[in-house]
Short mmCIF file of C-alpha atoms in Angstrom, two decimals:
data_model
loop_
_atom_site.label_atom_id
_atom_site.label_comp_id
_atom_site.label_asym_id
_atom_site.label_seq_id
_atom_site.Cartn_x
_atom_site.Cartn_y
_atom_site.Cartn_z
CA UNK A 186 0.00 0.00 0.00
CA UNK A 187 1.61 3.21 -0.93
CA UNK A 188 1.57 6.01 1.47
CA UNK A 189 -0.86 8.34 -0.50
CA UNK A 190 -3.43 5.06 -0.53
CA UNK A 191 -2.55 4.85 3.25
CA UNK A 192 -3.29 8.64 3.74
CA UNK A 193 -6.66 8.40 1.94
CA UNK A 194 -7.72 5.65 4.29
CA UNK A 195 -6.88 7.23 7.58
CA UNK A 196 -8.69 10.58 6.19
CA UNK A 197 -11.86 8.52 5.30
CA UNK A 198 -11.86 7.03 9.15
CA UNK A 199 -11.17 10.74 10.57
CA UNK A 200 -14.18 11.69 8.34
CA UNK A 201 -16.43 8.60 9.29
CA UNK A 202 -15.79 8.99 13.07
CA UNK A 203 -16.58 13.00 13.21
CA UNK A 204 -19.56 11.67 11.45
CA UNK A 205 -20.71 8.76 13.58
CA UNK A 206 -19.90 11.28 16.95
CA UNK A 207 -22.46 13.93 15.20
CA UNK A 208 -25.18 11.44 15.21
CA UNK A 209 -24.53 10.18 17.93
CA UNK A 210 -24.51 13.25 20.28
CA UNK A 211 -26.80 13.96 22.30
CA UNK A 212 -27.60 17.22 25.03
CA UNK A 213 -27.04 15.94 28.62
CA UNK A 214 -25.79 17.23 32.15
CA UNK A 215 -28.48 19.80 32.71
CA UNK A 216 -29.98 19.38 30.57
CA UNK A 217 -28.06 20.42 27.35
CA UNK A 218 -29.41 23.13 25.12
CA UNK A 219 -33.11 22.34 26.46
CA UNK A 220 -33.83 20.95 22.68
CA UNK A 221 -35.95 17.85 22.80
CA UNK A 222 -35.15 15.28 20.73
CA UNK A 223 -37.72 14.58 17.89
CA UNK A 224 -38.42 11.05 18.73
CA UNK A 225 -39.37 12.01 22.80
CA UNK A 226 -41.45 15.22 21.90
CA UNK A 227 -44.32 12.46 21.44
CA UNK A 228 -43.90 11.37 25.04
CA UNK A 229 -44.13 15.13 26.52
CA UNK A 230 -47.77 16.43 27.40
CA UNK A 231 -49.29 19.38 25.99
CA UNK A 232 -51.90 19.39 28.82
CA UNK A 233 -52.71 17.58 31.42
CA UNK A 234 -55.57 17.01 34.19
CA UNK A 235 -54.06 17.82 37.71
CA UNK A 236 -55.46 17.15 41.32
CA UNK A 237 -57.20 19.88 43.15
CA UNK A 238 -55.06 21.80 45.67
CA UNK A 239 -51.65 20.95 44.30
CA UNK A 240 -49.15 23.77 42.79
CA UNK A 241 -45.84 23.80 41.50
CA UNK A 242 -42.97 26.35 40.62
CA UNK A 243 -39.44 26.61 39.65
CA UNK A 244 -36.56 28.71 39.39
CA UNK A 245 -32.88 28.84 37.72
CA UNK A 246 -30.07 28.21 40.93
CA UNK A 247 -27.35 27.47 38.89
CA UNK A 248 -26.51 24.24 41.30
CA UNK A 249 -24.39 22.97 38.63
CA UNK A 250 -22.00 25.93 37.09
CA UNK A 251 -22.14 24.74 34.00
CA UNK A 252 -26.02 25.52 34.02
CA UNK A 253 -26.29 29.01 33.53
CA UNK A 254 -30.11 29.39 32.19
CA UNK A 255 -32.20 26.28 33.03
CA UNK A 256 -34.57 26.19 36.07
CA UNK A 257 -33.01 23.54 38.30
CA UNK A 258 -35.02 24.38 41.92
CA UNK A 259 -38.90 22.58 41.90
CA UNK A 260 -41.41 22.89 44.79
CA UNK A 261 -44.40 20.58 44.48
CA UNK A 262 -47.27 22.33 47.27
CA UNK A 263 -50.65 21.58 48.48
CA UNK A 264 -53.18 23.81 49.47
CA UNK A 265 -53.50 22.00 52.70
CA UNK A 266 -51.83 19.41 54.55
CA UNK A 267 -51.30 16.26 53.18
CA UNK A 268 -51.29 12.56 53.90
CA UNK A 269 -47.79 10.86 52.74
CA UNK A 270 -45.13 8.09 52.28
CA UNK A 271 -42.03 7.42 50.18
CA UNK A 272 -40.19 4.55 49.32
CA UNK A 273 -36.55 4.97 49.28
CA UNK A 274 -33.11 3.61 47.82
CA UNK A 275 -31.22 0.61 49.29
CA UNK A 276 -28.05 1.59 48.94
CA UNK A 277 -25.90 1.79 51.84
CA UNK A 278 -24.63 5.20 50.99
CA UNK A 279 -28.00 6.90 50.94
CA UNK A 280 -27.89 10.82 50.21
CA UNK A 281 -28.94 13.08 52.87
CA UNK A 282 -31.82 14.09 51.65
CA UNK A 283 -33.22 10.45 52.03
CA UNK A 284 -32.35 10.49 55.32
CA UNK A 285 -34.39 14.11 56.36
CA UNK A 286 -37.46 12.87 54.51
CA UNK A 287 -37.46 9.27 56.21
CA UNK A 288 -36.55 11.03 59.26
CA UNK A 289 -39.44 13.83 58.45
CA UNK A 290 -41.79 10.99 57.66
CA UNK A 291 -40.98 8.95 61.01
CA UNK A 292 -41.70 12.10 63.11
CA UNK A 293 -44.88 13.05 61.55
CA UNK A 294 -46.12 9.70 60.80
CA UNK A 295 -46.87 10.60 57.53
CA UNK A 296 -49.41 13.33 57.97
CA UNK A 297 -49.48 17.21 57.83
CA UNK A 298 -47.02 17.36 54.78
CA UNK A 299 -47.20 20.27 52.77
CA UNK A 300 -44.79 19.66 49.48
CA UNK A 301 -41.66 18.77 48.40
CA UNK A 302 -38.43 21.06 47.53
CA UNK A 303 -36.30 19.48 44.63
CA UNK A 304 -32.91 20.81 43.15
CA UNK A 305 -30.32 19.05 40.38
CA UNK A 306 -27.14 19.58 39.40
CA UNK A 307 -25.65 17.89 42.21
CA UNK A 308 -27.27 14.93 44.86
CA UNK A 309 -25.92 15.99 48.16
CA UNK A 310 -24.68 12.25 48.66
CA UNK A 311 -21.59 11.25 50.45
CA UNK A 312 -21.57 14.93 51.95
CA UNK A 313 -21.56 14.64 55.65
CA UNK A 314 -23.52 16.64 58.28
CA UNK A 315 -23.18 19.16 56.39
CA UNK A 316 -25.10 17.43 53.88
CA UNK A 317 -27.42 16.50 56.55
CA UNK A 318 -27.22 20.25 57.48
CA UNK A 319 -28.41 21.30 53.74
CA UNK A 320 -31.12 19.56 53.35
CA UNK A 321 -33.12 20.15 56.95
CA UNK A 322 -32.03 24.04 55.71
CA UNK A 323 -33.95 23.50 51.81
CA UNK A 324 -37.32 22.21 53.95
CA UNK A 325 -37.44 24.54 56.81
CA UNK A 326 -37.19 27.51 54.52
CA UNK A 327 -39.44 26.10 52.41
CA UNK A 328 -41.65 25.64 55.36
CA UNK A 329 -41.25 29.41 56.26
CA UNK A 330 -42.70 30.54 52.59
CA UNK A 331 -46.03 28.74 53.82
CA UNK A 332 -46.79 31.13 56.15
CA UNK A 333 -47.87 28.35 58.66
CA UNK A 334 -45.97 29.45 61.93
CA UNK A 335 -47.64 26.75 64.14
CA UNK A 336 -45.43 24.72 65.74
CA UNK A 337 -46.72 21.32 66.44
CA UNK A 338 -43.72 19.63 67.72
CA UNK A 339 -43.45 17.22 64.92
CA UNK A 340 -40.64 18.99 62.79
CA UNK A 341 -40.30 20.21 59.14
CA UNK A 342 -43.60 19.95 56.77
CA UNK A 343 -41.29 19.51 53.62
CA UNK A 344 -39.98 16.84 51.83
CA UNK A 345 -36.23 16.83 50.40
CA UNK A 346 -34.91 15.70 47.40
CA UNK A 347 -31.65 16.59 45.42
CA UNK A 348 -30.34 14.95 42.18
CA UNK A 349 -26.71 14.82 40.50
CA UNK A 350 -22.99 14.73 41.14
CA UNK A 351 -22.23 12.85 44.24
CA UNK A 352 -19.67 13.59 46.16
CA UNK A 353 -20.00 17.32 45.95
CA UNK A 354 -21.81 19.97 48.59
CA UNK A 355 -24.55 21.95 47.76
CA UNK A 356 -24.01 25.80 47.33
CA UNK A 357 -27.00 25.98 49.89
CA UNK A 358 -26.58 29.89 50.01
CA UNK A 359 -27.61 29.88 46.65
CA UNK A 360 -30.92 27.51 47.12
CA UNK A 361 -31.97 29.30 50.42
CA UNK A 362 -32.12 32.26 48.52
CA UNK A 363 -34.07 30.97 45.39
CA UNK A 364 -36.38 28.88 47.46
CA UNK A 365 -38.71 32.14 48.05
CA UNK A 366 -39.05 32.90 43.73
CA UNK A 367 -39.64 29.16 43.12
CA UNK A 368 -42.80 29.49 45.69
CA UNK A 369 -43.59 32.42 44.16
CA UNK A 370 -44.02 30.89 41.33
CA UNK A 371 -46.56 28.29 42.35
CA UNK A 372 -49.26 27.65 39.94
CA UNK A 373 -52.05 24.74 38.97
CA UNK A 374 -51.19 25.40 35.47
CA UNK A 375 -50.09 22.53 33.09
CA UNK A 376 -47.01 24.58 32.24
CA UNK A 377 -46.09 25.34 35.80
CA UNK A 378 -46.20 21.51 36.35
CA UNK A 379 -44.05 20.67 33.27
CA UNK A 380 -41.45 23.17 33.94
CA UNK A 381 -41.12 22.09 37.29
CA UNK A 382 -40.68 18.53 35.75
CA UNK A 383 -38.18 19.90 33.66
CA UNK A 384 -36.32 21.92 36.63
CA UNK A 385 -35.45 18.14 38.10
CA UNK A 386 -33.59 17.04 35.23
CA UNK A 387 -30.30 15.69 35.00
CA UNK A 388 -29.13 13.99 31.90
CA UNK A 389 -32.80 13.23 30.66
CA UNK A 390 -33.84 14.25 27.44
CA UNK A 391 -37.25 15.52 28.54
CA UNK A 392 -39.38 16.48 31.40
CA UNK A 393 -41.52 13.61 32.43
CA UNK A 394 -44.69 14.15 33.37
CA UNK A 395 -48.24 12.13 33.60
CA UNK A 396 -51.96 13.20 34.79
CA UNK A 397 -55.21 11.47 34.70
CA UNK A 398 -58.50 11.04 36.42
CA UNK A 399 -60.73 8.56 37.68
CA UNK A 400 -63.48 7.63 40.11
CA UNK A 401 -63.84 4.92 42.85
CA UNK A 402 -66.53 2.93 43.84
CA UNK A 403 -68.07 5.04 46.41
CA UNK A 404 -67.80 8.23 44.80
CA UNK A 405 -69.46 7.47 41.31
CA UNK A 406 -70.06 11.05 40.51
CA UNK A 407 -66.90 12.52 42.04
CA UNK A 408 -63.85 13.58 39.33
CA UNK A 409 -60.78 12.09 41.08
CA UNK A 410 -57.24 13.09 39.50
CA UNK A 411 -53.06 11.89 39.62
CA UNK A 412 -50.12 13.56 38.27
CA UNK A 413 -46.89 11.86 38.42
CA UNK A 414 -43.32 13.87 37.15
CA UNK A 415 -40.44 11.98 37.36
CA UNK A 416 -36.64 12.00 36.21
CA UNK A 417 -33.58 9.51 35.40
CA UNK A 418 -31.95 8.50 32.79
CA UNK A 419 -29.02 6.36 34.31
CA UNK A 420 -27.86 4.80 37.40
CA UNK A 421 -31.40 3.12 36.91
CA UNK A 422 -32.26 -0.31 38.37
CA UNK A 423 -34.18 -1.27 41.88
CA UNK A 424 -34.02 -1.10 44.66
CA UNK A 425 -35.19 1.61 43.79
CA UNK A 426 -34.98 2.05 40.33
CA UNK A 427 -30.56 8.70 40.10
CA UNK A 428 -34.65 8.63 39.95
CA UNK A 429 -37.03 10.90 41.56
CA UNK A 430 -40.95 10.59 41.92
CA UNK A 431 -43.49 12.68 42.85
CA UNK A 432 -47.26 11.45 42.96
CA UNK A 433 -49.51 13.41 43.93
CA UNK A 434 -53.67 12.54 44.10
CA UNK A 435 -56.73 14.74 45.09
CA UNK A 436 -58.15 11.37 46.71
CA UNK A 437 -58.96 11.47 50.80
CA UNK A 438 -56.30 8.80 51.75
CA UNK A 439 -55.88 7.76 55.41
CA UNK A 440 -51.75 8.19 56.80
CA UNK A 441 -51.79 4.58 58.10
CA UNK A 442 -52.51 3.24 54.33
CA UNK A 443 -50.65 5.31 52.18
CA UNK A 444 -46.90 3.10 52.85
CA UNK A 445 -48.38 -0.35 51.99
CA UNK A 446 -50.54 1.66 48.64
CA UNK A 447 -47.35 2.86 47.45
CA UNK A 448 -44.85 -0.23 48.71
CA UNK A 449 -47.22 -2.20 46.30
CA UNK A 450 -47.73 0.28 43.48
CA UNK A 451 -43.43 0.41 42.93
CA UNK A 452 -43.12 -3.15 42.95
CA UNK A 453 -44.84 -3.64 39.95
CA UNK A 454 -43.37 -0.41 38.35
CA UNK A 455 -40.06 1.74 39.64
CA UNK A 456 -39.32 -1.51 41.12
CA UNK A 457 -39.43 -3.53 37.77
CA UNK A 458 -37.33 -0.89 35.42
CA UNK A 459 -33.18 -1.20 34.23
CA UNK A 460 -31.72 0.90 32.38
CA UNK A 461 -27.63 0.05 33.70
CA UNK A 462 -28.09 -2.15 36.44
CA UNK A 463 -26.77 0.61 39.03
CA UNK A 464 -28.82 1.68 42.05
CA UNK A 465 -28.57 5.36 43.01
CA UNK A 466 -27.66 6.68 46.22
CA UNK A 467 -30.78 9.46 45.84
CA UNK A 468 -34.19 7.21 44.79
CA UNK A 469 -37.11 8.22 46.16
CA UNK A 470 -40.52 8.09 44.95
CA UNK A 471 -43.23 9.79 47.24
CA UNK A 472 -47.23 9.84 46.91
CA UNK A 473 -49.31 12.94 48.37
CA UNK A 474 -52.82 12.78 48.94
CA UNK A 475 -54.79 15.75 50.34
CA UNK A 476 -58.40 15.15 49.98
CA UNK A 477 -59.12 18.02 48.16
CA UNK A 478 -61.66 16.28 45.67
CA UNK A 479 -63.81 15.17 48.89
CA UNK A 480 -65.69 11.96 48.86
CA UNK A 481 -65.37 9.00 51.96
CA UNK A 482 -61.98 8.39 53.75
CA UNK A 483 -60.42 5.56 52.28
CA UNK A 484 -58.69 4.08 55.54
CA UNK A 485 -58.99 0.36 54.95
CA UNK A 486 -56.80 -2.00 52.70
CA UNK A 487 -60.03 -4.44 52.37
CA UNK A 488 -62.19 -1.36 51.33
CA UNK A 489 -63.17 -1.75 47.35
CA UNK A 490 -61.90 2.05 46.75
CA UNK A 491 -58.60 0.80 48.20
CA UNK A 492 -58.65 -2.05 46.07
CA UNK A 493 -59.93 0.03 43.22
CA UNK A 494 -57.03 2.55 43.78
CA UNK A 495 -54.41 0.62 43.97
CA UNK A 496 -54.77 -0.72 40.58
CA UNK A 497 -55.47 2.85 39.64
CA UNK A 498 -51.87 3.43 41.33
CA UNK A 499 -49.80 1.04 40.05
CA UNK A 500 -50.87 0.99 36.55
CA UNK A 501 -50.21 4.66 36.32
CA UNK A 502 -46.58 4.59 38.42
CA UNK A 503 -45.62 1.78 35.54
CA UNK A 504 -46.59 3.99 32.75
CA UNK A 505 -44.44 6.63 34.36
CA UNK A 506 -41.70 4.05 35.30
CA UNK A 507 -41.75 3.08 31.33
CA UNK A 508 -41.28 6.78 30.23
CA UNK A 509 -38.33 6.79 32.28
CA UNK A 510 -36.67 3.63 30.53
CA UNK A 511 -37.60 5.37 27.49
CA UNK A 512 -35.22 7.94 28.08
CA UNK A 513 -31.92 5.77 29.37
CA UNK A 514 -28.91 7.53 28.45
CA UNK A 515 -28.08 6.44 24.54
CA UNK A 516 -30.32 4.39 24.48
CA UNK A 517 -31.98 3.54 21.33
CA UNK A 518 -34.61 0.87 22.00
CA UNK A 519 -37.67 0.34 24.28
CA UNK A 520 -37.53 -3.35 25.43
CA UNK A 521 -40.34 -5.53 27.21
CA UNK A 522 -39.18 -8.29 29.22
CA UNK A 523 -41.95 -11.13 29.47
CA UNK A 524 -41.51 -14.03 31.86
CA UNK A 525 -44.39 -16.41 32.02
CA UNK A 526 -44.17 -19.97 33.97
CA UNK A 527 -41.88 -18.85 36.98
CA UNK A 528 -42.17 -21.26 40.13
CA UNK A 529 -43.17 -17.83 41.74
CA UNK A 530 -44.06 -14.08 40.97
CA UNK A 531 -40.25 -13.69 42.70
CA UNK A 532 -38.68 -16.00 40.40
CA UNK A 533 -40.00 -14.97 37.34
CA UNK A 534 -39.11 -11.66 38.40
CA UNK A 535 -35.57 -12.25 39.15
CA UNK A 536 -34.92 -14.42 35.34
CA UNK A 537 -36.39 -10.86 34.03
CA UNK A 538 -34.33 -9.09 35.85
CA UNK A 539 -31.11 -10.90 35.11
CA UNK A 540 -32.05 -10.63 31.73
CA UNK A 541 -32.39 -6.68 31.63
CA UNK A 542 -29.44 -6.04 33.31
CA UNK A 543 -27.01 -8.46 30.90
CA UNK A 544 -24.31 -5.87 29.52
CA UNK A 545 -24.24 -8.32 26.40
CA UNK A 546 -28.13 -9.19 26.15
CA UNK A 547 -28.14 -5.01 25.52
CA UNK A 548 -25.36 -4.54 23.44
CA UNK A 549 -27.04 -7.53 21.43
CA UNK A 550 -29.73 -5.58 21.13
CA UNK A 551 -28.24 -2.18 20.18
CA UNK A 552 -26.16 -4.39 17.23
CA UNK A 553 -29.63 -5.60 15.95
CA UNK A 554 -28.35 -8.95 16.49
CA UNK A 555 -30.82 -11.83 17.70
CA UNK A 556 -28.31 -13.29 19.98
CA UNK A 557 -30.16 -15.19 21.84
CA UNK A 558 -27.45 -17.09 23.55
CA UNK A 559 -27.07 -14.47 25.20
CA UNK A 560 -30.66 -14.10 26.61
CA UNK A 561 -30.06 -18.24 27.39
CA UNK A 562 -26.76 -17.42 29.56
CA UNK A 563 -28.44 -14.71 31.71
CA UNK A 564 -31.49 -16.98 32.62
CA UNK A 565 -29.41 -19.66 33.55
CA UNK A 566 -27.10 -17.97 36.08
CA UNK A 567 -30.06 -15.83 37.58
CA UNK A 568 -29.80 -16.34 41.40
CA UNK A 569 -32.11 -18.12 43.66
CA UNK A 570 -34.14 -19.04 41.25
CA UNK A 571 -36.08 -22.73 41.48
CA UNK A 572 -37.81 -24.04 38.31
CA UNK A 573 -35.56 -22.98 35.44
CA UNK A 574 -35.23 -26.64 33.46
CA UNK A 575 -33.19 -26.16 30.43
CA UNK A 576 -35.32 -29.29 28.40
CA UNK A 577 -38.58 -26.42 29.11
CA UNK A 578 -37.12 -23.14 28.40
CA UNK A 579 -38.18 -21.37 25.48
CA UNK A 580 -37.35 -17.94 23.93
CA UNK A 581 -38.92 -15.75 21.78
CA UNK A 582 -38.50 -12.10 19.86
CA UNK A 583 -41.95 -10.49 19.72
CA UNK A 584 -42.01 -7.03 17.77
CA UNK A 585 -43.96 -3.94 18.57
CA UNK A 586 -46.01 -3.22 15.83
CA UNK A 587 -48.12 -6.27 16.70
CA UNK A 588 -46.62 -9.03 14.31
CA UNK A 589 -46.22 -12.54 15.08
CA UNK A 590 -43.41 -13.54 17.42
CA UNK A 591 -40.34 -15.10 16.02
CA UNK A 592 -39.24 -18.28 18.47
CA UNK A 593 -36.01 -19.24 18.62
CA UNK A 594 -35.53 -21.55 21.34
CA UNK A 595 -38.15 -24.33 21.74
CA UNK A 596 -38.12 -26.43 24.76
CA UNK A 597 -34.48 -25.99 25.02
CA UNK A 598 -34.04 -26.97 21.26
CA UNK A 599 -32.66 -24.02 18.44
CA UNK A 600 -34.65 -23.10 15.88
CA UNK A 601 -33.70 -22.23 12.31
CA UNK A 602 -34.24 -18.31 13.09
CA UNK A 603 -35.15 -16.58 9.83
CA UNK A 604 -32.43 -14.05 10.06
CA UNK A 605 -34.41 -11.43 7.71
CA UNK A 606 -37.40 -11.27 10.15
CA UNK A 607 -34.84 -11.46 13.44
CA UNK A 608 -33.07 -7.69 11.69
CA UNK A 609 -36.82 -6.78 10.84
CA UNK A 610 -37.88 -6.97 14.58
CA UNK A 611 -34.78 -5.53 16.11
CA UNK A 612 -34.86 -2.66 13.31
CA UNK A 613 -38.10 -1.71 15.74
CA UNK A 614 -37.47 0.85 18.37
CA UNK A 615 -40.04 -1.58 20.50
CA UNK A 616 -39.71 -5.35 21.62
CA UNK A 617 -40.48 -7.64 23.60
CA UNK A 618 -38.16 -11.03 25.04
CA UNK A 619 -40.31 -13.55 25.57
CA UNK A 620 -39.18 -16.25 27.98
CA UNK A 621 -41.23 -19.11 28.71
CA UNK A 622 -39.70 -21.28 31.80
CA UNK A 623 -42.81 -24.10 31.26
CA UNK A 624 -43.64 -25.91 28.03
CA UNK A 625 -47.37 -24.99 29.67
CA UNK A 626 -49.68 -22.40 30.91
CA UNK A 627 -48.80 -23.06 34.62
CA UNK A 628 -46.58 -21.17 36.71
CA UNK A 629 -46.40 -17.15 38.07
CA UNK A 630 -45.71 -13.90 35.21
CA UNK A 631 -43.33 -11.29 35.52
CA UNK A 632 -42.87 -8.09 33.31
CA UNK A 633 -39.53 -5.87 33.22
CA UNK A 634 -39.04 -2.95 31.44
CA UNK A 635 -35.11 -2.00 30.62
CA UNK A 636 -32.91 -0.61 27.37
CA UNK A 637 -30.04 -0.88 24.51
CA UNK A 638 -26.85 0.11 25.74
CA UNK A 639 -25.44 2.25 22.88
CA UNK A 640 -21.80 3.70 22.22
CA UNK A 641 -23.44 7.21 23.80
CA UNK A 642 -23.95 5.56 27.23
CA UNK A 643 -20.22 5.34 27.51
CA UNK A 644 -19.92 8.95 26.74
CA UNK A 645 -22.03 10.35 28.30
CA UNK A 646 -21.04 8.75 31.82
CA UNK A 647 -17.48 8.89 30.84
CA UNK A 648 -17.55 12.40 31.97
CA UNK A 649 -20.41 13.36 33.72
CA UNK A 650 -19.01 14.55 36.77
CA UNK A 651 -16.91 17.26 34.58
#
């Protein structure tokens, strides 16, 4: 090869790379140039349907430096006191403010909460009493803007939650004095609640943000509503699955119910999303309820509205929880994990689970390649897990536009996978894995929800912190 030839060719993989990083970019660490991408701007609402008595605001901090424009300061507010309970992280090296709102929680058990005061741009984990410090500062002055001076022994009426760099302390001097223009800023308005959506953003692509309404069974005639906003993008998997949640419901909820409503809401949704198989040191997802749409207490788990609601609950906290996988850092596909014939709810859980979080199951995926060793590999070294019988285990790729699945494992035995249709369902930004531990109907379902993991993942977490 002459030198001029050899010239060419480096030039051409210069020109090729510059190229592929182009496309491949994408705006991240708060939160870019605020430009949604065109394939989320579907998934953003343009209105909504919000519970009575619930506001929210936002303001610009400038937590992170490098955000100079973008709100990055939320307050979600009632009207009037509230009925709540979160569910937190598991990780050992929980962020402060996880430990003032479990604390806050504890102390008021769960009642007379009046919002929540969010910032990004950094998480206020691994920060020491001074972290602690911060965050009992962000809800007592966010307390003070309430106007509610009565003491009643019990502590701080506001919930605390910070997303971002860990390791770093908050520039609290800077929050304490925004925390008044966010309030002031408090609004029912669909584009109050999507901003402040947007203002908890990290590396997500856009705000996320859910409403609805409903009725129960004792209340036929009485408009009952939810709105959910949520963020993460990546450090995504349970327990919990750096996410934030904030539901909030018009619905007259007793305290003593509102842990095991939401406990068994996230299991079947926060609880059953991956995007990288890392658990953050910040999750928290809380539910408010403050009555404000009247109707009979519901302060019995074997009432029909709490059965009713709970449903209601979980099937909207997994459409939120979804939203979020849709918007894992790089990734590039929306993927469905089925399990069906588990010895147990639990075990078919855990085989989906295994499967989601497979570095090559995802990278399989993001190559369009139906590798479904790979899928094979993860089931079989899934922990505690009773039931899996190689001779029964099938596998299947099931597209999203509603087409027939495409088997590839029988019983254990290969198929001859038509190649063609494998690219044509992996060409679809939505799929489904299909795993079937019993050649029968028998046995317990699970669903998962998880992601590709593209080239962009790597960059974008290769320097996140700077």
């Amino acid at each position: 090869m002459s030198l001029r030839d050899a010239s060419k060719r480096v030039q051409r993989f210069i020109s090729h790379a510059i190229k592929y990083s182009r496309e491949q970019r994408r705006p991240y660490s708060v939160p870019g140039d605020g430009v949604i991408p065109p394939g989320k701007r579907q998934y953003v609402p343009t209105s909504g349907t919000y519970p009575k008595g619930f506001l929210t605001g936002s303001t610009h901090v400038g937590v992170k430096p490098s955000n100079t424009k973008f709100d990055d300061l939320a307050i979600v507010a009632s009207e009037t006191p509230c009925s709540s309970a979160a569910v937190f992280t598991k990780n050992k090296f929980q962020a402060a403010p996880v430990t003032v709102s479990r604390d806050i929680l504890k102390r008021r058990k769960g009642e007379g909460i009046r919002g929540i005061v969010i910032n990004s741009g950094r998480a206020n984990a691994v920060t020491g009493k001074k972290g602690i410090e911060d965050a009992y500062t962000m809800g007592e002055t966010t307390d003070s803007c309430f106007g509610d001076n009565h003491d009643d022994g019990n502590g701080s009426r506001t919930l605390v939650m910070s997303t971002g760099v860990i390791g770093q302390r908050l520039p609290i001097d800077k929050i304490v004095a925004k925390i008044p223009s966010a309030y002031n800023t408090l609004s029912s308005s669909h584009s109050a609640w999507l901003s402040a959506a947007r203002a908890i953003c990290t590396t997500d692509t856009f705000p996320k943000l859910l409403s609805r309404s409903f009725t129960l069974p004792s209340s036929p005639n009485t408009s009952y509503s939810i709105a959910g906003l949520t963020k993460g993008a990546g450090m995504i998997h349970p327990n919990m699955a750096t996410l934030l949640g904030i539901l909030c419901t018009d619905v007259p909820i007793a305290p003593s119910i509102m842990h095991p409503l939401l406990s068994s809401a996230i299991e079947k949704s926060f609880n059953s999303i991956s995007i990288d198989g890392d658990t953050s040191t910040n999750d928290t997802v809380a539910l408010l309820a403050n009555g404000a749409a009247g109707g009979s207490l519901i302060d019995s788990q074997s009432s029909p509205d709490y059965t009713e609601l709970q449903q209601i609950l979980t099937t909207f906290a997994a459409d939120l929880a979804k939203i979020v996988v849709r918007d894992g850092e790089g990734a590039t596909k929306f993927v469905t994990i089925r399990v069906t014939g588990g010895a147990s709810h639990a075990d078919a859980k855990r085989v989906a689970s295994t499967i989601a979080r497979s570095p090559l199951v995802k990278t399989a995926l993001y190559g369009k390649d139906a590798n479904w060793g790979r899928v094979l590999c993860a089931i079989g070294y899934a922990e505690d897990v009773e039931g899996v019988v190689p001779e029964e285990t099938s596998v299947s790729f099931v597209p999203g536009d509603g087409g027939p699945e495409l088997r590839v494992v029988v019983n254990g035995e290969p198929e001859a996978v038509d190649e063609t249709r494998a690219a044509e369902i992996l060409e679809q930004a939505d799929l489904e894995i299909l795993v079937r531990l019993r050649s029968d109907d028998r046995g317990s379902e699970a669903l998962y929800w998880t992601c590709d993991f593209s080239h962009e993942y790597v960059t974008i977490n290769g320097d996140y912190r700077t």
